[in-house]
């Protein structure tokens, strides 16, 4: 299946939160007790049972309030840090661009939690399993729209082939920039190009998103340098020992009586 | 005898007939607690490090149990050895630190001759004190490796209490320390068990004593010093 993309056009979002309800319903995630954090926002982090939620930012400029709303979920990165970090090959990426956790393989180590630049996966400390948005891959593979996209009334969420969605996004951007000059796309290039692509009305910082999200340097160093070099070093030490035993045998050092008592004077 | 004097905080006689007391009971306890917990940590850690080791975790009853054992072994690895620096007769532990942190020219000369000795040849180096250059390096790897693997391990254990930026760096630090310590341990075990010339040192870590012959051959400076100290003490006591 060719690369898919979900465009989140925040200029059309009304902040109704229907997407988060649709997600809970389709994925059979029970509701959690929440409280108002700001005037409209009830959650500010993912949980094992909340895979998508709305953020509301109120920004005052020239005595005027601008309201920025964003549906947050896993970005389904083309270059996913979580997958690189996973200890148990439990995270895979599909050709269509979805990053999915296989809970059968997951051991709950939390390496994905710590390495995702967006703080997406969360480990259930009782079940010892990691959970996050699946992108509704089970629906998409059966030619259904993702649950959130399916439910969105103002058309802020749309789904399609990546190329078509990018064209649509750029067209919308040109339109939106007339009223919001700082509007920009987020996810076209970030993390290798994310399956969930945003049209933001302002810079990513305003939305509390990292301006330049990357696979952490420590992760690359760990998996691509220390792992292979360390493995070779330990293998080298073992080889030296085998060589040492043979060298001593060859020199007849094991039968030398001097050695048995602790060495030559 | 030696053990009894030690628990009363007295210095036992170091040279007895054809044997020399090399390690106190406390030092031996620390060594073996550290060694055994190290291998438990390594083995259980490998279950997390790679899926190819995961099936082996069935020995413990699964990866979940292995992860728990890793944390319990970590406590022994750190706390028992740490306590030995303060309870019982900690003098010997501090003296070891003093020895290994004084790295002299004669130590370098031993290190340079070491590869030859490792493969059964005969290297030339000056007479050595209680620890030779190679032993000092092994001790230093153990000391710094333990510090780094412990600090990073604590951060990984209580990851949610630390900022992600710190936790992300703990992983490579934990792995790097593990690789260096494991490589050193492989060489260390070879010298203690399999190397024809140096394995005579093993008894020192079992009953505390090595033969005077071994002491003279490998640590002459140390042996001569003990001999001098002992005869001075005997003169005093007369
Ligand atoms: C001394 C205190 C130590 C502590 C507190 C500690 C703690 C941890 C923790 C929390 C993990 C994360 C994996 C999990 O959730 O089970 C871990 C992984 C690991 N530990 Fe330790 N550990 C310690 C010492 C050691 C030692 C001495 C070794 C080996 C010689 C070791 C080898 C490993 C390995 C190989 C991993 C897997 C790392 C990876 O996935 O790359 N640890 N340790
Ligand atoms: S947003 Fe985080 S969890 Fe989702 S694919 Fe990217 S790195 Fe993985
Ligand atoms: S918690 Fe699970 S999915 Fe996340 S890195 Fe560990 S094994 Fe992989």
Coordinates of C-alpha atoms and ligand atoms in Angstrom, one line a residue:
Chain A
X1 CA 0.0 0.0 0.0
X2 CA 1.4 3.4 -1.0
X3 CA 2.2 6.0 1.6
X4 CA -0.9 7.5 3.2
X5 CA -1.2 10.9 4.9
X6 CA -3.7 12.5 7.3
X7 CA -3.8 16.3 6.9
X8 CA -4.8 18.2 10.0
X9 CA -5.9 21.6 8.9
X10 CA -6.0 23.6 12.1
X11 CA -7.6 26.6 10.3
X12 CA -10.8 24.5 10.0
X13 CA -10.7 22.9 13.5
X14 CA -13.4 24.1 15.9
X15 CA -12.0 22.3 18.9
X16 CA -15.1 20.2 19.4
X17 CA -13.1 17.1 20.6
X18 CA -15.3 14.7 18.6
X19 CA -12.1 13.1 17.2
X20 CA -10.9 12.1 20.7
X21 CA -14.3 10.5 21.5
X22 CA -14.3 8.6 18.2
X23 CA -10.8 7.3 19.0
X24 CA -11.9 6.1 22.4
X25 CA -14.9 4.4 20.9
X26 CA -13.2 2.6 18.0
X27 CA -10.2 1.5 20.1
X28 CA -12.3 0.6 23.1
X29 CA -10.4 2.9 25.4
X30 CA -12.2 3.7 28.6
X31 CA -12.8 7.3 29.6
X32 CA -10.6 8.9 32.3
X33 CA -11.4 11.4 34.9
X34 CA -10.1 14.8 33.7
X35 CA -10.4 18.4 34.8
X36 CA -10.1 21.7 33.1
X37 CA -6.5 22.8 32.9
X38 CA -7.1 26.0 30.9
X39 CA -10.3 27.5 29.7
X40 CA -11.0 24.6 27.3
X41 CA -8.2 22.1 27.6
X42 CA -8.7 19.0 29.8
X43 CA -5.6 17.0 29.1
X44 CA -2.0 17.9 28.4
X45 CA -0.3 14.5 28.0
X46 CA -1.0 11.2 26.4
X47 CA -2.0 8.2 28.6
X48 CA -2.2 4.5 27.9
X49 CA -5.9 5.1 27.2
X50 CA -5.8 8.5 25.6
X51 CA -4.2 8.4 22.2
X52 CA -5.4 11.7 21.0
X53 CA -6.5 14.9 22.7
X54 CA -7.0 18.6 21.9
X55 CA -4.7 21.4 22.9
X56 CA -5.9 25.0 23.1
X57 CA -3.5 27.9 23.2
X58 CA -4.7 31.5 23.8
X59 CA -2.3 34.1 22.5
X60 CA -2.8 37.8 22.8
X61 CA -1.4 40.1 20.1
X62 CA -2.4 43.7 19.6
X63 CA -5.2 43.5 22.1
X64 CA -6.6 40.6 20.1
X65 CA -6.9 37.0 21.2
X66 CA -5.8 34.3 18.8
X67 CA -7.0 30.8 19.6
X68 CA -4.8 28.0 18.4
X69 CA -6.3 24.5 18.5
X70 CA -4.5 21.3 17.7
X71 CA -5.4 17.6 17.7
X72 CA -2.4 15.8 19.2
X73 CA -1.6 12.2 18.4
X74 CA 1.4 10.1 17.2
X75 CA 2.9 11.6 14.1
X76 CA 3.7 8.2 12.5
X77 CA 7.2 9.4 11.6
X78 CA 9.0 8.2 8.5
X79 CA 12.1 8.1 10.7
X80 CA 10.6 7.0 14.0
X81 CA 12.8 7.4 17.1
X82 CA 10.6 5.0 19.0
X83 CA 11.3 2.2 16.6
X84 CA 15.0 2.8 16.7
X85 CA 14.9 2.8 20.5
X86 CA 12.8 -0.3 21.0
X87 CA 14.6 -3.1 22.8
X88 CA 12.4 -5.8 21.5
X89 CA 11.6 -5.2 17.9
X90 CA 8.1 -4.6 19.0
X91 CA 7.7 -1.4 16.9
X92 CA 7.4 -1.6 13.1
X93 CA 6.7 0.8 10.3
X94 CA 4.3 -0.2 7.4
X95 CA 4.9 0.7 3.8
X96 CA 1.8 2.9 4.1
X97 CA 3.6 5.0 6.8
X98 CA 2.1 3.7 10.0
X99 CA 4.2 3.1 13.1
X100 CA 2.7 0.3 15.2
X101 CA 3.5 -1.3 18.5
X102 CA 3.0 -5.1 18.8
X103 CA 2.0 -5.5 22.5
X104 CA 2.8 -9.2 22.2
X105 CA 6.5 -8.4 21.8
X106 CA 6.7 -5.4 24.0
X107 CA 8.4 -5.8 27.4
X108 CA 7.5 -2.4 28.8
X109 CA 11.1 -1.2 29.0
X110 CA 10.0 2.4 28.2
X111 CA 12.8 3.1 25.8
X112 CA 10.3 4.3 23.2
X113 CA 8.6 6.6 25.8
X114 CA 11.9 8.4 26.6
X115 CA 13.1 8.7 23.0
X116 CA 10.0 10.0 21.1
X117 CA 10.5 13.7 20.6
X118 CA 6.8 14.3 21.1
X119 CA 6.2 12.2 24.3
X120 CA 3.7 10.0 22.6
X121 CA 4.0 6.4 23.8
X122 CA 3.0 5.5 27.4
X123 CA 3.7 2.3 29.3
X124 CA 1.0 0.7 31.4
X125 CA 2.9 -0.1 34.6
X126 CA 0.7 -3.0 35.5
X127 CA 0.5 -4.7 32.1
X128 CA 4.1 -3.7 31.3
X129 CA 3.0 -2.8 27.7
X130 CA 3.4 0.4 25.7
X131 CA 0.4 2.0 24.0
X132 CA -0.1 4.8 21.5
X133 CA -2.2 5.8 18.5
X134 CA -2.3 3.0 15.9
X135 CA -3.4 5.4 13.1
X136 CA -6.4 3.1 12.9
X137 CA -4.4 0.9 10.7
X138 CA -7.0 -1.8 11.2
X139 CA -9.6 0.5 9.5
X140 CA -7.3 1.9 6.9
X141 CA -6.2 -1.5 5.6
X142 CA -9.9 -2.3 5.2
X143 CA -10.6 0.8 3.2
X144 CA -12.2 2.7 6.0
X145 CA -11.2 6.2 7.1
X146 CA -9.4 6.5 10.4
X147 CA -12.0 6.9 13.2
X148 CA -11.0 10.5 13.9
X149 CA -11.1 11.6 10.3
X150 CA -14.4 9.8 9.8
X151 CA -16.0 11.8 12.6
X152 CA -14.6 15.3 11.9
X153 CA -17.5 17.6 10.9
X154 CA -15.8 20.8 9.8
X155 CA -13.4 18.9 7.5
X156 CA -10.3 19.7 9.5
X157 CA -9.1 16.1 9.1
X158 CA -8.6 14.6 5.7
X159 CA -7.1 11.3 4.5
X160 CA -5.5 10.2 1.3
X161 CA -2.4 9.3 -0.7
X162 CA 0.6 11.3 0.4
X163 CA 1.2 13.2 -2.8
X164 CA -2.4 14.2 -3.2
X165 CA -2.5 15.4 0.5
X166 CA 0.7 17.4 0.1
X167 CA -0.7 19.2 -2.9
X168 CA -4.0 19.9 -1.0
X169 CA -2.0 21.1 2.0
X170 CA 0.1 23.5 0.0
X171 CA -3.0 24.9 -1.7
X172 CA -4.7 25.4 1.7
X173 CA -1.6 27.0 3.1
X174 CA -1.5 29.7 0.4
X175 CA -5.1 30.4 1.2
X176 CA -4.7 30.5 5.0
X177 CA -1.5 32.6 4.8
X178 CA -3.6 35.5 3.5
X179 CA -5.2 35.9 7.0
X180 CA -2.4 34.1 9.0
X181 CA 1.0 35.2 7.5
X182 CA 2.9 32.9 9.9
X183 CA 1.0 29.8 8.9
X184 CA 3.1 26.8 7.9
X185 CA 3.2 23.1 7.3
X186 CA 4.6 20.9 10.0
X187 CA 5.5 17.3 9.2
X188 CA 6.5 17.6 5.5
X189 CA 10.2 17.2 6.3
X190 CA 10.2 16.8 10.1
X191 CA 11.3 13.3 11.3
X192 CA 11.7 12.2 7.7
X193 CA 8.2 13.3 6.8
X194 CA 5.3 12.4 9.1
X195 CA 2.1 10.6 8.2
X196 CA 0.1 13.1 10.2
X197 CA 0.8 16.4 8.5
X198 CA -0.2 19.7 10.1
X199 CA -1.2 23.0 8.7
X200 CA -0.4 25.3 11.7
X201 CA -1.6 28.9 12.0
X202 CA 1.6 30.0 13.7
X203 CA 5.1 28.7 14.5
X204 CA 5.4 25.3 16.1
X205 CA 6.6 26.9 19.4
X206 CA 3.2 28.5 19.9
X207 CA 1.7 25.0 19.9
X208 CA 4.4 23.7 22.2
X209 CA 5.9 21.6 19.4
X210 CA 9.6 21.2 18.9
X211 CA 10.8 23.5 16.1
X212 CA 13.2 21.0 14.8
X213 CA 12.4 17.5 16.1
X214 CA 15.1 14.9 15.4
X215 CA 16.1 11.4 16.4
X216 CA 18.1 12.1 19.6
X217 CA 21.9 12.1 19.1
X218 CA 22.2 9.9 22.1
X219 CA 20.1 7.3 20.5
X220 CA 22.1 7.3 17.3
X221 CA 25.3 7.1 19.3
X222 CA 23.9 4.3 21.4
X223 CA 22.5 2.1 18.6
X224 CA 24.9 2.8 15.7
X225 CA 28.2 3.4 17.4
X226 CA 28.4 2.0 21.0
X227 CA 26.5 -1.2 20.2
X228 CA 28.5 -2.4 17.2
X229 CA 31.9 -1.2 18.5
X230 CA 31.2 -2.7 22.0
X231 CA 30.2 -6.0 20.5
X232 CA 33.4 -6.2 18.5
X233 CA 35.4 -5.2 21.6
X234 CA 33.9 -8.0 23.7
X235 CA 34.3 -10.5 20.9
X236 CA 37.9 -9.3 20.5
X237 CA 38.6 -9.9 24.2
X238 CA 37.2 -13.4 23.9
X239 CA 39.2 -14.1 20.8
X240 CA 42.4 -12.9 22.6
X241 CA 41.7 -15.3 25.5
X242 CA 41.3 -18.3 23.1
X243 CA 44.5 -17.2 21.3
X244 CA 46.2 -16.9 24.7
X245 CA 45.3 -20.4 25.8
X246 CA 46.6 -21.8 22.5
X247 CA 49.8 -19.8 22.6
X248 CA 50.5 -21.1 26.2
X249 CA 49.7 -24.7 25.1
X250 CA 52.0 -24.3 22.1
X251 CA 54.8 -22.9 24.3
X252 CA 54.4 -25.8 26.7
X253 CA 53.7 -23.4 29.6
X254 CA 51.0 -25.6 31.1
X255 CA 53.4 -28.5 31.8
X256 CA 56.2 -26.3 33.1
X257 CA 56.6 -27.2 36.8
X258 CA 57.8 -23.7 37.7
X259 CA 54.5 -22.3 36.7
X260 CA 52.5 -24.7 38.8
X261 CA 54.0 -23.3 42.0
X262 CA 53.7 -19.7 41.0
X263 CA 56.4 -18.8 38.6
X264 CA 60.1 -18.6 38.1
X265 CA 62.2 -16.7 40.5
Chain B
X1 CA 43.6 -17.2 62.9
X2 CA 43.9 -14.4 60.4
X3 CA 40.2 -13.9 60.2
X4 CA 39.8 -13.8 64.0
X5 CA 42.5 -11.1 64.3
X6 CA 40.9 -9.2 61.4
X7 CA 37.5 -9.0 63.1
X8 CA 39.3 -7.6 66.2
X9 CA 40.8 -5.1 63.9
X10 CA 44.3 -6.4 64.4
X11 CA 46.9 -6.8 61.7
X12 CA 47.5 -10.6 61.2
X13 CA 51.0 -11.8 60.5
X14 CA 51.4 -11.4 56.7
X15 CA 54.0 -14.1 56.0
X16 CA 53.4 -17.5 57.4
X17 CA 55.8 -20.2 56.5
X18 CA 55.7 -20.5 52.7
X19 CA 52.5 -18.4 52.3
X20 CA 51.8 -14.7 52.2
X21 CA 48.4 -13.2 53.2
X22 CA 47.2 -11.2 50.2
X23 CA 43.5 -10.5 50.7
X24 CA 41.5 -9.9 53.9
X25 CA 38.2 -11.7 54.4
X26 CA 36.4 -8.5 53.7
X27 CA 38.2 -8.0 50.5
X28 CA 37.4 -11.5 49.4
X29 CA 33.7 -11.0 50.3
X30 CA 33.6 -7.7 48.3
X31 CA 35.2 -9.4 45.3
X32 CA 32.9 -12.3 45.1
X33 CA 29.7 -10.4 45.8
X34 CA 30.7 -7.9 43.1
X35 CA 31.7 -10.7 40.7
X36 CA 28.5 -12.8 41.1
X37 CA 26.1 -9.9 41.0
X38 CA 28.0 -8.6 37.9
X39 CA 27.2 -11.8 36.0
X40 CA 23.6 -11.9 37.2
X41 CA 23.3 -8.3 36.0
X42 CA 25.0 -9.0 32.7
X43 CA 22.9 -12.0 32.0
X44 CA 19.5 -10.5 32.9
X45 CA 20.5 -7.2 31.1
X46 CA 21.2 -9.1 27.9
X47 CA 17.6 -10.2 27.9
X48 CA 16.6 -6.6 27.6
X49 CA 19.5 -5.7 25.2
X50 CA 18.6 -8.1 22.5
X51 CA 15.7 -10.3 21.4
X52 CA 18.1 -13.1 20.6
X53 CA 18.8 -13.4 24.4
X54 CA 15.1 -13.1 25.4
X55 CA 14.2 -16.8 25.1
X56 CA 17.1 -17.6 27.6
X57 CA 15.2 -15.5 30.2
X58 CA 12.8 -18.5 30.5
X59 CA 15.4 -19.7 33.1
X60 CA 14.1 -17.1 35.5
X61 CA 10.5 -17.4 34.4
X62 CA 10.4 -14.8 31.7
X63 CA 11.8 -11.4 30.8
X64 CA 9.6 -9.7 33.4
X65 CA 11.2 -11.6 36.2
X66 CA 14.7 -11.1 34.7
X67 CA 14.1 -7.3 34.8
X68 CA 13.2 -7.6 38.5
X69 CA 16.2 -9.7 39.3
X70 CA 18.4 -7.1 37.5
X71 CA 17.2 -4.5 39.9
X72 CA 17.7 -6.7 43.0
X73 CA 21.2 -7.8 41.9
X74 CA 22.0 -4.1 41.3
X75 CA 21.3 -3.4 45.0
X76 CA 23.8 -6.1 46.1
X77 CA 26.3 -5.0 43.4
X78 CA 26.4 -1.5 44.9
X79 CA 25.3 -1.7 48.6
X80 CA 27.3 -4.6 49.8
X81 CA 30.6 -3.5 48.3
X82 CA 29.8 0.1 49.3
X83 CA 29.2 -0.9 52.9
X84 CA 32.5 -2.8 53.1
X85 CA 34.2 0.5 52.8
X86 CA 32.7 1.5 56.2
X87 CA 31.9 -1.5 58.3
X88 CA 33.9 -4.4 59.7
X89 CA 37.5 -3.7 58.8
X90 CA 37.4 -1.2 56.0
X91 CA 41.1 -0.4 56.2
X92 CA 42.0 -2.9 53.5
X93 CA 39.4 -1.5 51.1
X94 CA 40.8 2.0 51.4
X95 CA 44.3 0.8 51.1
X96 CA 43.4 -0.9 47.8
X97 CA 42.1 2.5 46.5
X98 CA 45.3 4.1 47.5
X99 CA 47.3 1.5 45.7
X100 CA 45.4 1.6 42.4
X101 CA 45.2 5.4 42.2
X102 CA 49.0 5.8 42.4
X103 CA 50.0 4.9 38.9
X104 CA 53.8 5.0 38.6
X105 CA 56.4 4.6 35.9
X106 CA 56.9 0.9 36.9
X107 CA 53.2 0.4 36.3
X108 CA 53.5 1.7 32.7
X109 CA 56.5 -0.6 32.1
X110 CA 54.4 -3.5 33.3
X111 CA 51.5 -2.5 31.0
X112 CA 53.9 -2.3 28.0
X113 CA 55.3 -5.8 28.7
X114 CA 51.8 -7.2 29.4
X115 CA 50.7 -8.2 25.9
X116 CA 53.7 -10.5 25.7
X117 CA 52.9 -12.0 29.1
X118 CA 49.3 -12.4 28.2
X119 CA 50.2 -14.7 25.3
X120 CA 52.6 -16.8 27.4
X121 CA 55.8 -15.0 26.6
X122 CA 58.2 -13.3 29.0
X123 CA 58.1 -9.6 29.2
X124 CA 60.7 -7.4 31.0
X125 CA 59.5 -5.0 33.6
X126 CA 60.6 -3.8 37.0
X127 CA 59.7 -5.5 40.3
X128 CA 56.1 -4.8 41.2
X129 CA 54.4 -3.7 44.5
X130 CA 51.2 -5.4 45.7
X131 CA 49.3 -4.6 42.4
X132 CA 51.0 -4.5 39.0
X133 CA 50.2 -2.1 36.3
X134 CA 47.6 -4.4 34.7
X135 CA 45.9 -5.1 37.9
X136 CA 45.7 -1.4 38.6
X137 CA 44.0 -0.8 35.2
X138 CA 41.6 -3.6 35.9
X139 CA 40.7 -2.1 39.3
X140 CA 40.3 1.4 37.8
X141 CA 38.0 0.0 35.1
X142 CA 36.0 -1.7 37.8
X143 CA 35.8 1.4 40.0
X144 CA 34.8 3.9 37.2
X145 CA 32.7 1.3 35.4
X146 CA 30.7 0.6 38.6
X147 CA 30.2 4.3 39.2
X148 CA 28.9 5.0 35.6
X149 CA 26.8 1.9 35.3
X150 CA 25.2 2.6 38.7
X151 CA 24.4 6.2 38.0
X152 CA 23.0 5.5 34.6
X153 CA 21.1 2.4 35.9
X154 CA 19.4 4.5 38.6
X155 CA 18.3 7.0 36.0
X156 CA 16.9 4.2 33.8
X157 CA 15.2 2.6 36.8
X158 CA 13.5 5.8 37.9
X159 CA 13.1 7.2 34.4
X160 CA 9.9 9.1 35.1
X161 CA 11.6 11.1 37.9
X162 CA 14.3 12.5 35.5
X163 CA 14.1 14.8 32.5
X164 CA 14.0 12.8 29.2
X165 CA 17.2 14.4 27.9
X166 CA 19.1 12.8 30.9
X167 CA 17.4 9.4 30.5
X168 CA 18.3 9.4 26.8
X169 CA 21.9 9.7 27.7
X170 CA 21.8 7.1 30.4
X171 CA 21.2 4.3 27.9
X172 CA 24.4 4.8 25.9
X173 CA 26.4 5.3 29.2
X174 CA 25.0 2.1 30.6
X175 CA 25.8 0.1 27.5
X176 CA 29.3 1.5 27.1
X177 CA 30.2 0.8 30.7
X178 CA 28.8 -2.7 30.3
X179 CA 30.9 -3.4 27.2
X180 CA 34.1 -2.1 28.8
X181 CA 33.5 -4.0 32.0
X182 CA 32.6 -7.2 30.2
X183 CA 35.7 -7.1 28.0
X184 CA 37.9 -6.5 31.1
X185 CA 36.1 -9.3 33.0
X186 CA 36.9 -11.8 30.2
X187 CA 40.6 -11.0 30.3
X188 CA 40.5 -11.0 34.1
X189 CA 39.0 -14.5 34.3
X190 CA 41.5 -15.8 31.8
X191 CA 44.4 -14.5 34.0
X192 CA 42.8 -15.9 37.1
X193 CA 41.8 -19.3 35.9
X194 CA 43.5 -20.2 32.6
X195 CA 46.8 -18.3 32.4
X196 CA 49.6 -20.8 33.4
X197 CA 51.8 -18.1 35.0
X198 CA 49.3 -15.9 36.8
X199 CA 46.6 -18.4 37.9
X200 CA 48.6 -19.2 41.0
X201 CA 47.1 -15.9 42.3
X202 CA 43.7 -17.5 42.5
X203 CA 44.2 -18.9 46.0
X204 CA 44.6 -15.3 47.2
X205 CA 41.0 -14.6 46.4
X206 CA 39.8 -18.0 47.9
X207 CA 41.6 -18.4 51.3
X208 CA 43.5 -15.2 51.2
X209 CA 47.0 -16.6 50.8
X210 CA 49.4 -16.9 47.9
X211 CA 52.7 -18.9 47.9
X212 CA 55.8 -16.9 48.8
X213 CA 57.2 -18.2 45.5
X214 CA 54.4 -16.5 43.6
X215 CA 54.8 -13.3 45.7
X216 CA 58.5 -13.2 45.0
X217 CA 58.1 -13.9 41.2
X218 CA 55.3 -11.5 40.6
X219 CA 55.3 -8.9 43.3
X220 CA 58.9 -8.8 44.7
X221 CA 58.8 -5.2 45.9
X222 CA 55.6 -6.0 47.9
X223 CA 57.1 -9.2 49.3
X224 CA 60.3 -7.6 50.4
X225 CA 58.4 -4.7 52.1
X226 CA 56.3 -7.2 54.0
X227 CA 59.3 -9.2 55.1
X228 CA 61.0 -6.0 56.3
X229 CA 57.9 -4.8 58.2
X230 CA 57.4 -8.2 59.8
X231 CA 61.0 -8.5 61.1
X232 CA 60.8 -5.0 62.5
X233 CA 57.6 -5.9 64.3
X234 CA 59.1 -9.0 65.7
X235 CA 62.1 -7.0 67.0
X236 CA 59.7 -4.6 68.7
X237 CA 57.7 -7.4 70.3
X238 CA 60.8 -9.1 71.8
Ligands
LIG1 C1 24.5 -1.2 39.4 C2 23.4 -0.8 39.2 C3 22.6 -1.1 38.0 C4 21.3 -0.7 37.8 C5 20.5 0.2 38.8 C6 20.8 -1.1 36.6 C7 19.5 -0.8 36.0 C8 19.1 -1.1 34.8 C9 17.9 -0.8 34.2 C10 16.7 0.0 35.0 C11 17.8 -1.2 32.9 C12 16.7 -1.0 32.0 C13 16.1 -2.3 31.5 C14 15.0 -2.8 32.3 O1 13.9 -2.1 32.4 O2 15.1 -3.8 32.9 C15 19.1 -1.8 32.7 C16 19.4 -2.4 31.5 C17 20.6 -3.1 31.3 N1 21.6 -3.3 32.2 FE1 21.7 -2.6 34.0 N2 21.8 -1.8 35.9 C18 22.9 -1.9 36.8 C19 24.1 -2.6 36.5 C20 24.3 -3.3 35.4 C21 25.5 -4.1 35.2 C22 26.7 -4.2 36.2 C23 25.4 -4.7 34.0 C24 26.3 -5.6 33.2 C25 27.4 -5.9 33.4 C26 24.1 -4.2 33.4 C27 23.7 -4.5 32.1 C28 22.6 -4.1 31.6 C29 22.2 -4.3 30.2 C30 23.0 -5.1 29.2 C31 21.0 -3.7 30.0 C32 20.2 -3.6 28.7 C33 20.6 -2.3 28.1 C34 20.1 -2.2 26.7 O3 18.9 -2.5 26.4 O4 20.9 -1.8 25.8 N3 23.5 -3.4 34.3 N4 19.9 -1.8 33.8
LIG2 S1 5.6 10.5 17.1 FE1 6.9 9.4 18.6 S2 5.8 7.5 18.9 FE2 4.9 8.4 17.0 S3 6.2 7.5 15.3 FE3 7.2 9.4 15.9 S4 8.7 8.8 17.4 FE4 7.3 7.1 17.3
LIG3 S1 8.2 -0.3 26.0 FE1 7.7 -1.9 24.5 S2 7.4 -0.8 22.5 FE2 8.5 0.6 23.9 S3 10.7 0.3 23.5 FE3 10.1 -1.1 25.2 S4 9.6 -3.0 24.2 FE4 9.6 -1.5 22.6

